[in-house]
Coordinates of C-alpha atoms in Angstrom, one line a residue:
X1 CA 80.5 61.0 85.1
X2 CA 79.4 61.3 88.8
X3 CA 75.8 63.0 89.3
X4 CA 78.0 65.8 91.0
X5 CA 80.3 67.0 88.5
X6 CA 76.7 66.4 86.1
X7 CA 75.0 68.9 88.1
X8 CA 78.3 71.5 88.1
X9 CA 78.0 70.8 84.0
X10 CA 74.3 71.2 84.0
X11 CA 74.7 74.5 86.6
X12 CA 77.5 75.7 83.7
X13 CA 75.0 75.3 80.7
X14 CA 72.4 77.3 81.9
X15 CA 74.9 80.2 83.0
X16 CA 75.5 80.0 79.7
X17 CA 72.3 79.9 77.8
X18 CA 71.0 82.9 80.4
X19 CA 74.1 84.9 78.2
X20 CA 72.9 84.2 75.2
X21 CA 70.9 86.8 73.2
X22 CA 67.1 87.0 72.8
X23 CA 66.7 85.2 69.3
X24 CA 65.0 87.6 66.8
X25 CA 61.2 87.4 66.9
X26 CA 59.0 87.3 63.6
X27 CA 57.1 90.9 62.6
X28 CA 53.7 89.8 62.3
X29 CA 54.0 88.3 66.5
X30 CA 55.1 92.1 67.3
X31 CA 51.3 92.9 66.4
X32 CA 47.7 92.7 68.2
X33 CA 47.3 89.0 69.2
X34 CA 43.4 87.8 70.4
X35 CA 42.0 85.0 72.0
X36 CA 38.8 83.9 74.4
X37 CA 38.8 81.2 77.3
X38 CA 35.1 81.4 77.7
X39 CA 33.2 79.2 75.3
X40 CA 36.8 77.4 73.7
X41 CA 35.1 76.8 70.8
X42 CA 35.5 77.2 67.0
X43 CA 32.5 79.5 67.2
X44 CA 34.6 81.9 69.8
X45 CA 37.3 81.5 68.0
X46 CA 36.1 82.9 64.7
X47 CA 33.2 85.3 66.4
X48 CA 35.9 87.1 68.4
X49 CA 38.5 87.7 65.6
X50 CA 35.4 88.5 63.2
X51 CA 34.2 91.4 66.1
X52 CA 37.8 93.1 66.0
X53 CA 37.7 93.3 62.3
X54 CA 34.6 95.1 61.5
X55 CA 35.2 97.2 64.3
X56 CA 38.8 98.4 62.0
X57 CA 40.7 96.8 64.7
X58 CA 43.4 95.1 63.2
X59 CA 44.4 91.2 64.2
X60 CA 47.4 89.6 64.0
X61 CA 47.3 86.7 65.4
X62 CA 44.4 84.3 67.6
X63 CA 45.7 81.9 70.4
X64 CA 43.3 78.6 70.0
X65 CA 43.7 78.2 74.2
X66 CA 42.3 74.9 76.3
X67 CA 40.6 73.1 76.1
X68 CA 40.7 72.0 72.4
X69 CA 41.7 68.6 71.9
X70 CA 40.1 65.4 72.8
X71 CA 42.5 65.0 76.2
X72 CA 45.8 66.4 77.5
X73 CA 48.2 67.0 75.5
X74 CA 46.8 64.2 72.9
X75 CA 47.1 66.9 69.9
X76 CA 43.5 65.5 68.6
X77 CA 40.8 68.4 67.7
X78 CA 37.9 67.9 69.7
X79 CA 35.6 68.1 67.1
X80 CA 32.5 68.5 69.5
X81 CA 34.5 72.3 69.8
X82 CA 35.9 72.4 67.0
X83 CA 34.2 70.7 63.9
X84 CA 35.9 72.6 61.3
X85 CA 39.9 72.9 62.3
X86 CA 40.7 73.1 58.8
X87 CA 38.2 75.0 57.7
X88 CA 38.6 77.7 60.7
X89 CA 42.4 77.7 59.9
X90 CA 41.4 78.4 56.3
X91 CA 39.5 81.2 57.5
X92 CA 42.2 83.0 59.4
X93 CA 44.5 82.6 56.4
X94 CA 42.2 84.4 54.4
X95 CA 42.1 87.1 56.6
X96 CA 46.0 87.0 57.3
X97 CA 45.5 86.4 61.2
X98 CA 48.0 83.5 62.3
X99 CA 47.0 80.8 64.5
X100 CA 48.6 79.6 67.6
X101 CA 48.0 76.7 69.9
X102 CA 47.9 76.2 73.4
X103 CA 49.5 73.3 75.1
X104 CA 51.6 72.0 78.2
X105 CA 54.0 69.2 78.7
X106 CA 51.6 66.7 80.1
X107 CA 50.2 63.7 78.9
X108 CA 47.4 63.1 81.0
X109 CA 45.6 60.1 82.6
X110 CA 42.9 62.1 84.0
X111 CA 42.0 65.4 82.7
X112 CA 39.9 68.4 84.1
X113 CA 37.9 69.8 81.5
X114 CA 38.6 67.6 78.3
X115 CA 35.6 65.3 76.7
X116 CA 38.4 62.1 77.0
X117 CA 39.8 61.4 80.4
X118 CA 43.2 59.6 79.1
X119 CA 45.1 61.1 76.4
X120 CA 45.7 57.4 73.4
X121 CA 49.3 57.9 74.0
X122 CA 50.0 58.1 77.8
X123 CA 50.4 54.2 78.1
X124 CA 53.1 54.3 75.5
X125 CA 54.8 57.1 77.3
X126 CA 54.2 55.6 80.2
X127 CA 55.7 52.4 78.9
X128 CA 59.0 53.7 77.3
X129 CA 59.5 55.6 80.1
X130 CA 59.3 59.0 78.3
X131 CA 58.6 60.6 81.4
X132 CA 60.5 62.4 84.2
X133 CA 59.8 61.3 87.7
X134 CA 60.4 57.6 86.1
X135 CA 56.8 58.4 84.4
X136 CA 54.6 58.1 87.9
X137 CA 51.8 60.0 87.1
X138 CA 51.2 63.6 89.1
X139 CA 48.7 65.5 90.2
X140 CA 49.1 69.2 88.0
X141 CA 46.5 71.9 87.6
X142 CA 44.8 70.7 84.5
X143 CA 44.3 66.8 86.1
X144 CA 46.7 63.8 86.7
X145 CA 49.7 62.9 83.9
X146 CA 53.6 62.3 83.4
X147 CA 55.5 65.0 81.9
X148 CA 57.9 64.9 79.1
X149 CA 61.5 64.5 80.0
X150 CA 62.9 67.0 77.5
X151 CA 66.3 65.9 78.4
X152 CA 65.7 62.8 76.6
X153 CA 66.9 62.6 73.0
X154 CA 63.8 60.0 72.1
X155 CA 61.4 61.5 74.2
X156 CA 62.0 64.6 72.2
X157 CA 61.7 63.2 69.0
X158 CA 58.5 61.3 70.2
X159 CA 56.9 65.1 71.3
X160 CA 57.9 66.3 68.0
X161 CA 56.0 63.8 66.2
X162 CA 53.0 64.2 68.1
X163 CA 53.1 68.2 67.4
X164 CA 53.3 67.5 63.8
X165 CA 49.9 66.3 63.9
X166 CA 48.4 69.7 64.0
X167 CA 51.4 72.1 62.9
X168 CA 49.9 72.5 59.6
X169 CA 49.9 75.7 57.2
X170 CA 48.3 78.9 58.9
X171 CA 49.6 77.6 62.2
X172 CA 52.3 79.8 63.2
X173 CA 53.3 78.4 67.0
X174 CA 52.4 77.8 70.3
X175 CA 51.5 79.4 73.4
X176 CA 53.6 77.4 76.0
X177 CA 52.3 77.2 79.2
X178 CA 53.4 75.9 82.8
X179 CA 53.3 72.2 83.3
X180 CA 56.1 71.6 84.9
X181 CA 55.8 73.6 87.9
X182 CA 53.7 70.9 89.5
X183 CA 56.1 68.1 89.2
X184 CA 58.1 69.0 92.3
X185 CA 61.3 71.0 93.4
X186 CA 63.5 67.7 92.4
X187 CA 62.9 65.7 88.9
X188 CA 64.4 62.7 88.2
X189 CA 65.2 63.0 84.7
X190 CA 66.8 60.8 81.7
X191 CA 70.5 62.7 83.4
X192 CA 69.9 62.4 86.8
X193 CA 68.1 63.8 89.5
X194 CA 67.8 68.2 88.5
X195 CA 66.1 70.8 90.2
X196 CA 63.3 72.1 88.3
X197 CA 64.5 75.2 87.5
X198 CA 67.4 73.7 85.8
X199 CA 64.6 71.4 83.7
X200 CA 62.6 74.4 82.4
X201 CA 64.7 75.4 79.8
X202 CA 64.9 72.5 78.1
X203 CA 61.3 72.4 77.5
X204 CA 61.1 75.6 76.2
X205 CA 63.9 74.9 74.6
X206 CA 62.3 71.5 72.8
X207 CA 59.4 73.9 72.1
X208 CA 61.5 76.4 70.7
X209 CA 64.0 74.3 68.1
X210 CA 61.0 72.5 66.6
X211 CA 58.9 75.4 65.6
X212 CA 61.8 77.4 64.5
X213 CA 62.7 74.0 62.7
X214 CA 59.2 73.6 60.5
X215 CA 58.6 77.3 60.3
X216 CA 61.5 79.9 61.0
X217 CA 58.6 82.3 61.1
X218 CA 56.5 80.6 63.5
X219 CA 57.0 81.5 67.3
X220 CA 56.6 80.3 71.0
X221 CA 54.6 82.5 73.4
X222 CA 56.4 81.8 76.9
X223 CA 56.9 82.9 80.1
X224 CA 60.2 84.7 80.8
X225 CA 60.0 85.5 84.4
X226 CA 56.8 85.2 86.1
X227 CA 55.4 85.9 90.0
X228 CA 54.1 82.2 89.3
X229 CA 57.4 80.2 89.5
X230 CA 60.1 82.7 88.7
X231 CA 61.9 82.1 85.5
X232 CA 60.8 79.6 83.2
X233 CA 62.0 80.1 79.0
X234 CA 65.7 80.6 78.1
X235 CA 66.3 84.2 77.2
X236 CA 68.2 82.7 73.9
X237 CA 64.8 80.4 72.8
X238 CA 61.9 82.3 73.0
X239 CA 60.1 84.3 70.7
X240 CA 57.8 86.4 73.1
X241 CA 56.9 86.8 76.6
X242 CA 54.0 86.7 78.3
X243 CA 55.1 86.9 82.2
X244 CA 51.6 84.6 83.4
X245 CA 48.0 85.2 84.8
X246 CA 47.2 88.9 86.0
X247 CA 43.9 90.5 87.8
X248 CA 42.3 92.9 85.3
X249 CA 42.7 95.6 88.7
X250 CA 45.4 98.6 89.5
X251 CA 46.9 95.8 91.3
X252 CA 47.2 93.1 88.5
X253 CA 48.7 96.0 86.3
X254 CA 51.1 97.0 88.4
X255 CA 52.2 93.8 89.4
X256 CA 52.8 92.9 85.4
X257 CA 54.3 95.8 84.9
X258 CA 56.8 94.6 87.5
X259 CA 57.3 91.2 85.5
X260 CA 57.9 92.9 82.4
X261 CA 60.5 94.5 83.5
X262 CA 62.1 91.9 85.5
X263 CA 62.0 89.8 82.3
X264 CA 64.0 92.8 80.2
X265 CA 66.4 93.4 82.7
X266 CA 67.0 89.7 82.7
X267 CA 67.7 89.8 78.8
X268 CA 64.6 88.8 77.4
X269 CA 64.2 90.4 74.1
X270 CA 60.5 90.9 73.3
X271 CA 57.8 90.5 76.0
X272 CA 54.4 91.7 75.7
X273 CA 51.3 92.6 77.8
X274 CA 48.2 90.4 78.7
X275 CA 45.6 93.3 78.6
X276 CA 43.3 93.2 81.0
X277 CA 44.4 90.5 82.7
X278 CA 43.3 86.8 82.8
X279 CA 42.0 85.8 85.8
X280 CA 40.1 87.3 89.1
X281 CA 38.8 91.0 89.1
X282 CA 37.6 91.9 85.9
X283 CA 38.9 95.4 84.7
X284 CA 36.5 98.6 84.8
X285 CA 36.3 101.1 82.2
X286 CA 39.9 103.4 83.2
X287 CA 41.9 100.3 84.1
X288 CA 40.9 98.7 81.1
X289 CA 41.9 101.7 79.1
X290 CA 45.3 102.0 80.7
X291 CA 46.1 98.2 80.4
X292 CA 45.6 99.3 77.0
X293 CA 47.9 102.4 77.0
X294 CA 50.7 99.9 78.7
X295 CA 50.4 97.4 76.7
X296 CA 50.9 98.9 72.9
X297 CA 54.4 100.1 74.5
X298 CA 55.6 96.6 74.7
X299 CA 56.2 94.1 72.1
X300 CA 52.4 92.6 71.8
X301 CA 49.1 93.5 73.3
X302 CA 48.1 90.1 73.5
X303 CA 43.8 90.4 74.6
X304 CA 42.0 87.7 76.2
X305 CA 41.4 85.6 79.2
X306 CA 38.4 84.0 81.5
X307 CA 37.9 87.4 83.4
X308 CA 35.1 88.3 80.6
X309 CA 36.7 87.9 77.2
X310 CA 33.2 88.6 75.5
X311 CA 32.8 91.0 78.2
X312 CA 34.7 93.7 79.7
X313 CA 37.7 92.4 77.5
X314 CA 36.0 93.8 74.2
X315 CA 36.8 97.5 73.8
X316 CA 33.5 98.4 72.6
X317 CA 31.6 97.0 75.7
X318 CA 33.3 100.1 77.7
X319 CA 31.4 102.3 75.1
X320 CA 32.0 103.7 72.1
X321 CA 35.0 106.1 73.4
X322 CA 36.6 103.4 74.5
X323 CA 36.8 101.2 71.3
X324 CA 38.3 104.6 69.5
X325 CA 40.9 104.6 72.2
X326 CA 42.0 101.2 72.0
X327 CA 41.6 101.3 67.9
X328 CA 44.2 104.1 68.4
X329 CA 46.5 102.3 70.5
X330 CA 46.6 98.8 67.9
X331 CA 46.8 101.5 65.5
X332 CA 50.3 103.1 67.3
X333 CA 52.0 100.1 68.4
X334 CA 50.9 98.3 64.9
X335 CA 52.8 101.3 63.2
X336 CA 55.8 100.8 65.4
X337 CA 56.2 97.1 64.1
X338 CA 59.3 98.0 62.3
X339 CA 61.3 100.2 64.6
X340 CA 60.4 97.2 67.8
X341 CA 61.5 94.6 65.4
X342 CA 64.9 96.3 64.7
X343 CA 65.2 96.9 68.3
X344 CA 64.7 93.2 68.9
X345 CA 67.2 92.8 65.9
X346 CA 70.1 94.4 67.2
X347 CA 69.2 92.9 70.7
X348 CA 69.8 89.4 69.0
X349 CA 73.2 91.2 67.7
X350 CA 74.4 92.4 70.9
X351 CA 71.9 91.7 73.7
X352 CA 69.5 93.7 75.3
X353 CA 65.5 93.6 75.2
X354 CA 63.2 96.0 73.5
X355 CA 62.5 97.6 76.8
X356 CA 65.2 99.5 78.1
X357 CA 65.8 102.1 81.3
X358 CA 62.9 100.8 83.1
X359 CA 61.9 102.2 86.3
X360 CA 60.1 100.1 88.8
X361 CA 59.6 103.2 90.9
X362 CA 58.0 105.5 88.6
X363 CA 56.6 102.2 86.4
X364 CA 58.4 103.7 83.3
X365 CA 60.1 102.3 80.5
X366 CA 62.3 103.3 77.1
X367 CA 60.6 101.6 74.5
X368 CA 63.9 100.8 72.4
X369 CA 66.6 103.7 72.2
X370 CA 64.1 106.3 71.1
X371 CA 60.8 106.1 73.0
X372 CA 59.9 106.5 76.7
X373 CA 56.3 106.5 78.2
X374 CA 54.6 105.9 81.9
X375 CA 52.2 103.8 82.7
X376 CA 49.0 105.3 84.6
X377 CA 48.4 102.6 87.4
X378 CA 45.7 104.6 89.4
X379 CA 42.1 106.1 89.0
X380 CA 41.9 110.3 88.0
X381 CA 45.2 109.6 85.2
X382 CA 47.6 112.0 87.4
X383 CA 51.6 110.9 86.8
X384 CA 54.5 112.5 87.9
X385 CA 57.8 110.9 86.5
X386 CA 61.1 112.1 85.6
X387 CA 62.3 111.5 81.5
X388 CA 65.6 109.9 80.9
X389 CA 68.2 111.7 81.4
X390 CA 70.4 110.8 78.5
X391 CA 69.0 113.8 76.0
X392 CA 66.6 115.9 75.1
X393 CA 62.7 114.5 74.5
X394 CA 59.8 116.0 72.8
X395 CA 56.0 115.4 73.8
X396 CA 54.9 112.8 71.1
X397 CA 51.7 114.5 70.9
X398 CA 52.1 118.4 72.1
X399 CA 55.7 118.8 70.2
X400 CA 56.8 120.5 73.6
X401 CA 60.3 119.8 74.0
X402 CA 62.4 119.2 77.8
X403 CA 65.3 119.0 79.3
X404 CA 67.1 115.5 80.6
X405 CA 65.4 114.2 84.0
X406 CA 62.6 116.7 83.7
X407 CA 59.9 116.3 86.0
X408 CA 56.6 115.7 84.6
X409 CA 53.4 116.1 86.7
X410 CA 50.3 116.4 85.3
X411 CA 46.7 114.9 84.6
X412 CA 46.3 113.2 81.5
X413 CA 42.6 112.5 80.1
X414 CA 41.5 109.1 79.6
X415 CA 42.7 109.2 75.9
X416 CA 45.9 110.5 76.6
X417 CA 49.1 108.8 78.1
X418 CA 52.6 109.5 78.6
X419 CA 54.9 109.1 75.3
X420 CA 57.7 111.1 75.0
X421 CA 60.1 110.9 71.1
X422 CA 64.0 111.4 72.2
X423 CA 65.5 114.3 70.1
X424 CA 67.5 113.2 67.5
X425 CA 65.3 109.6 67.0
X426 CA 65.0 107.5 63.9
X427 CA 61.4 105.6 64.1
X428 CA 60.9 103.5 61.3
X429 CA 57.3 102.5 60.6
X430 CA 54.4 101.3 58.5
X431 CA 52.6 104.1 57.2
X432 CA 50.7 104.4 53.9
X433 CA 49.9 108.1 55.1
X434 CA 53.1 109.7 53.7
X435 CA 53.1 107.8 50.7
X436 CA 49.9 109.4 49.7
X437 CA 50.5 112.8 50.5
X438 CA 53.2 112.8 48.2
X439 CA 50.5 111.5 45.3
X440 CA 50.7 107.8 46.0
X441 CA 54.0 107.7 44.7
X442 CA 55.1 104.1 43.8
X443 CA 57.7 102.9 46.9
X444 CA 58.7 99.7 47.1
X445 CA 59.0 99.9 50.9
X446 CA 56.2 99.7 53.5
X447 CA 58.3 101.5 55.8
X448 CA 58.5 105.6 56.8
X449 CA 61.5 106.8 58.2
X450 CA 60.5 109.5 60.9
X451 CA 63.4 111.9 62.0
X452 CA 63.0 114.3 64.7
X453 CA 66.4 116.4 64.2
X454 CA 68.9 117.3 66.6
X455 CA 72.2 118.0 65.0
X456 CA 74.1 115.1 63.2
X457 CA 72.4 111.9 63.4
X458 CA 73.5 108.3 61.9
X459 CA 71.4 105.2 62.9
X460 CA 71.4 101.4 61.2
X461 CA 68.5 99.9 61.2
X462 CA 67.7 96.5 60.7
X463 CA 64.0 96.5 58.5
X464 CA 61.8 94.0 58.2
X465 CA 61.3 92.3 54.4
X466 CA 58.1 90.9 55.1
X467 CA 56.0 89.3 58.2
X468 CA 58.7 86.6 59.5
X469 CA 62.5 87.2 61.0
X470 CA 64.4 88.1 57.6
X471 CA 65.7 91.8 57.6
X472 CA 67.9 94.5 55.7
X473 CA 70.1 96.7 57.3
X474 CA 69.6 100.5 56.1
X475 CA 72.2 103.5 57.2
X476 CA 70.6 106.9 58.1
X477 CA 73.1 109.7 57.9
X478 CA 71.2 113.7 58.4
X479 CA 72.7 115.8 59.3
X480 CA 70.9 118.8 60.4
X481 CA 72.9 122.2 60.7
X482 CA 74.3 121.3 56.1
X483 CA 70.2 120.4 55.6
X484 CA 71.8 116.9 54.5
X485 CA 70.2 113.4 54.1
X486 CA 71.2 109.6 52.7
X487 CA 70.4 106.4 53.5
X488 CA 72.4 103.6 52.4
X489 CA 70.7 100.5 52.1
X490 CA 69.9 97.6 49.2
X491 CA 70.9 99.1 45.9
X492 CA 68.1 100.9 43.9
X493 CA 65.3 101.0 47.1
X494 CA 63.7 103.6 47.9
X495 CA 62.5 104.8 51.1
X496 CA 60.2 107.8 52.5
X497 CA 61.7 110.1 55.2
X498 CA 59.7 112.4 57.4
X499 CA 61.4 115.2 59.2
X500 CA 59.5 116.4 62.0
X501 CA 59.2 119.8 63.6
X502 CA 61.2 121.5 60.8
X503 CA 59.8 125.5 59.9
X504 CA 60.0 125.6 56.6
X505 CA 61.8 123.9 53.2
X506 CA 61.8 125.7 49.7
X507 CA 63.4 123.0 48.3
X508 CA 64.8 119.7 48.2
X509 CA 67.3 118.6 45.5
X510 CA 68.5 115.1 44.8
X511 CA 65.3 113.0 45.5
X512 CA 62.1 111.6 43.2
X513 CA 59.4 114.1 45.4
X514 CA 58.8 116.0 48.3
X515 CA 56.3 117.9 50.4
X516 CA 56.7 120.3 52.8
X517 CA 53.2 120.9 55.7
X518 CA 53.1 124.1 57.3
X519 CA 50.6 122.8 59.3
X520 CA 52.4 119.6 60.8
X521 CA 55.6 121.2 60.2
X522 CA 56.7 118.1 58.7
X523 CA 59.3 117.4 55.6
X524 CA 58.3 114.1 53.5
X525 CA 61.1 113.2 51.3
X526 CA 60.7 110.5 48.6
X527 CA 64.2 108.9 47.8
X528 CA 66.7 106.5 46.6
X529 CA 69.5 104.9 48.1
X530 CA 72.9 105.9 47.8
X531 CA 71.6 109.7 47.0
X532 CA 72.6 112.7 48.9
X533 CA 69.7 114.9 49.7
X534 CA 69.8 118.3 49.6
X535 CA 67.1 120.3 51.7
X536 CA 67.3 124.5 51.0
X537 CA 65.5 126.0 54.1

């Protein structure tokens, strides 16, 4: 085959693979993901995830980021930074929190900031040729190296053994970073010369099929599209986004918020929100806040960087008001972790990303089918922005109910944000709260069901059995006006429903318990699948 009718086939791949759909990403990554780039040490490491905890600020996940082995990309713990690996790892097991690894494609020669200068293995790559560019070493942001050809069958196998080195229980994936970039416009490669657009996805690619491939649970933090290089991971292999290196400013947030939504409109399924930024002006008190805000309305605040990550980075250093507020916010968007990852199922299903309807004019965003917020991306927290107009919505925190394309304009304090709940949404979500005001009733689900009525209203979603990417499908039929609810889902579960804004029940027949809050003017409703409720009002 000539190299031009290979280029028309590689040009026809990578339509394809840019039509695939996002690929479902685990429950536990949807969460609250932390990581330092100040000290890179075990001691950060463990000190930072330690802080968020005692504070009650949940963790998910912590991204080990460079340097932390002995050279590039040599996958040998520097034990001067990180004596322990196993024993750290066996720390954040214990306390549930998932580890992830930084790394590029490079083998280096020379390295910036590592204690070895040449990674053991880069005469061997050099040698076999496992290198694009026919393995001549480059110049790239972190020193001088060859990068991988992930076009080549052997090199591939070659990367993958060197990974396995360190992809041991309680590591859950790897934060994929941009290598590649550097090695010019034009690679030579093991299938001919490519541009290096058309390389990128098969690194991410490579990245993507091995973790998937040890761990189906495990992910790869990538770039989807990016101001630094445009777009970089396949929407079909990759797990979540981060769209690259932000100012902690107005102007870094803004201009993220812009990638994010370039990166959904692309197809990318789940993409989350480097809060605060990484890099340049650190964020004051308000922008750090609304970074904050932002960021739990995407699919994973993900806290860290160089730009003060034991500083200004740490809610509490902002003052006490501030850690409440950003509590509040892991709080929400940890909540939400079942109703984003059925959004990011049926995405896989049919296509789409968990961020719908985005506006890069008013910087606003639906948040699946059923949730719409504004980001504040000034000083004072005025916004003026116009709700969907596909339905009614309800103020998530006043109740207050408006019109499609209603124009809000107003201040909003620095705990407060835009979040709007469209009438006639089904939000699944962990809560323990219900459960116990119906006397810590025994459910076998962690999941709520919150239904804010508006006539009839049938939704399938696709809930989450544990922390990784296997799911059940549950039907919800209720139908408002006949005071009539069902779900249909595995045979004997059970499942608690909350109907909001509802003025009064006297009874509800057909289900194990109910409670009815005048206060909160919210129905909880204990039942079993296959069972027609009956609510008398």
């Amino acid at each position: 085959m000539n190299k031009f009718l290979l280029l028309l086939l590689l040009v026809a791949v990578t339509v394809v693979a840019e039509g695939q759909n996002p690929p479902i990403t685990p429950a536990w990554a949807f969460g609250h993901i932390v990581w330092e780039d100040s000290l890179n040490t075990e001691t950060g490491a463990l000190s930072i995830v330690d802080a968020y905890l005692e504070k009650g600020i949940p963790v998910n996940g912590v991204i080990i980021d460079s340097p932390w082995s002995t050279a590039y990309n040599d996958f040998e713990w520097d034990k001067s930074r990180y004596p322990d690996p196993d024993g750290m790892i066996k720390s954040f097991i214990e306390k549930n929190v998932k580890v992830i690894l930084w790394l590029t494609g490079v083998v280096n020669n020379k390295s910036k900031d590592t204690r070895l200068q040449q990674c053991v293995t880069f005469d061997e790559v050099a040698g076999k040729k496992l290198g694009v560019n026919n393995s001549e070493p480059c110049v790239w942001w972190k020193g001088e190296g060859i990068h991988i050809d992930f076009t080549n069958r052997q090199a591939v196998d070659w990367w993958a053994h060197q990974l396995d080195k360190v992809f041991v229980d309680g590591v859950y994936g790897w934060k994929v970073d941009q290598g590649e970039y550097w090695f010019g416009d034009v690679l030579e490669t093991s299938r001919g010369k490519m541009s290096n657009e058309l390389f990128r996805p098969f690194y991410y690619d490579a990245m993507y099929d091995y973790t998937v491939s040890r761990n189906p649970d495990a992910i790869t933090i990538a770039r989807p599209y990016s101001h630094q290089g445009g777009y970089a991971a396949g929407v079909g292999k990759m797990s979540m986004g981060w769209c690259g290196d932000f100012s902690g400013d107005w102007s870094g947030l803004k201009q993220q918020i812009q990638n994010i939504y370039i990166s959904a409109r692309r197809g990318y399924g789940a993409v989350g929100c480097e809060i605060a930024g990484f890099f340049k002006q650190k964020s004051n008190k308000e922008q750090f806040v609304r970074y904050a805000q932002f960021g739990c309305m995407t699919a994973c605040m993900i806290n860290g960087g160089e730009n003060g990550a034991f500083s200004n980075h740490l809610p509490w250093w902002h003052g006490k008001d501030v850690e409440d507020i950003y509590r509040e916010c892991v709080q929400l968007h940890n909540a939400l972790v079942p109703y984003m990852f059925s959004t990011v199922v049926d995405a896989h299903l049919h296509g789409g990303s968990l961020i719908k309807n985005s506006s890069l004019a008013e910087e606003s965003h639906q948040l699946g089918d059923c949730l719409f917020t504004k980001a504040v991306t000034a000083a004072g927290g005025h916004a003026s922005f116009h709700l969907p107009s596909d339905g009614w919505w309800i103020d998530f925190r006043t109740g207050e109910k408006y019109e499609p394309s209603a124009l809000i304009d107003r201040q909003y304090s620095l705990a407060e944000f835009p979040l709007f709940v469209k009438a006639g949404a089904v939000i699944p979500v962990f809560s323990d709260e219900y459960k116990e005001r119906l006397g810590n009733v025994s459910c076998q689900s962690r999941v709520a069901v919150l239904l804010y009525p508006n006539g009839k209203t049938a939704r399938t979603l696709h809930l989450p059995c544990g922390e990784g990417v296997a799911y059940e499908d549950c039907v919800v039929l209720y139908d408002e006006q006949e005071g009539t609810l069902c779900f249909d889902g595995k045979e004997n579960s059970t499942m608690v429903f909350v109907i909001k804004n509802i003025d009064r029940a006297k009874n509800v027949k057909n289900c194990i318990s109910w409670n009815f809050d005048k206060k909160t003017k919210e129905l909880i409703i204990f039942a079993e699948s296959k069972t027609k409720i009956r609510i008398v009002r």
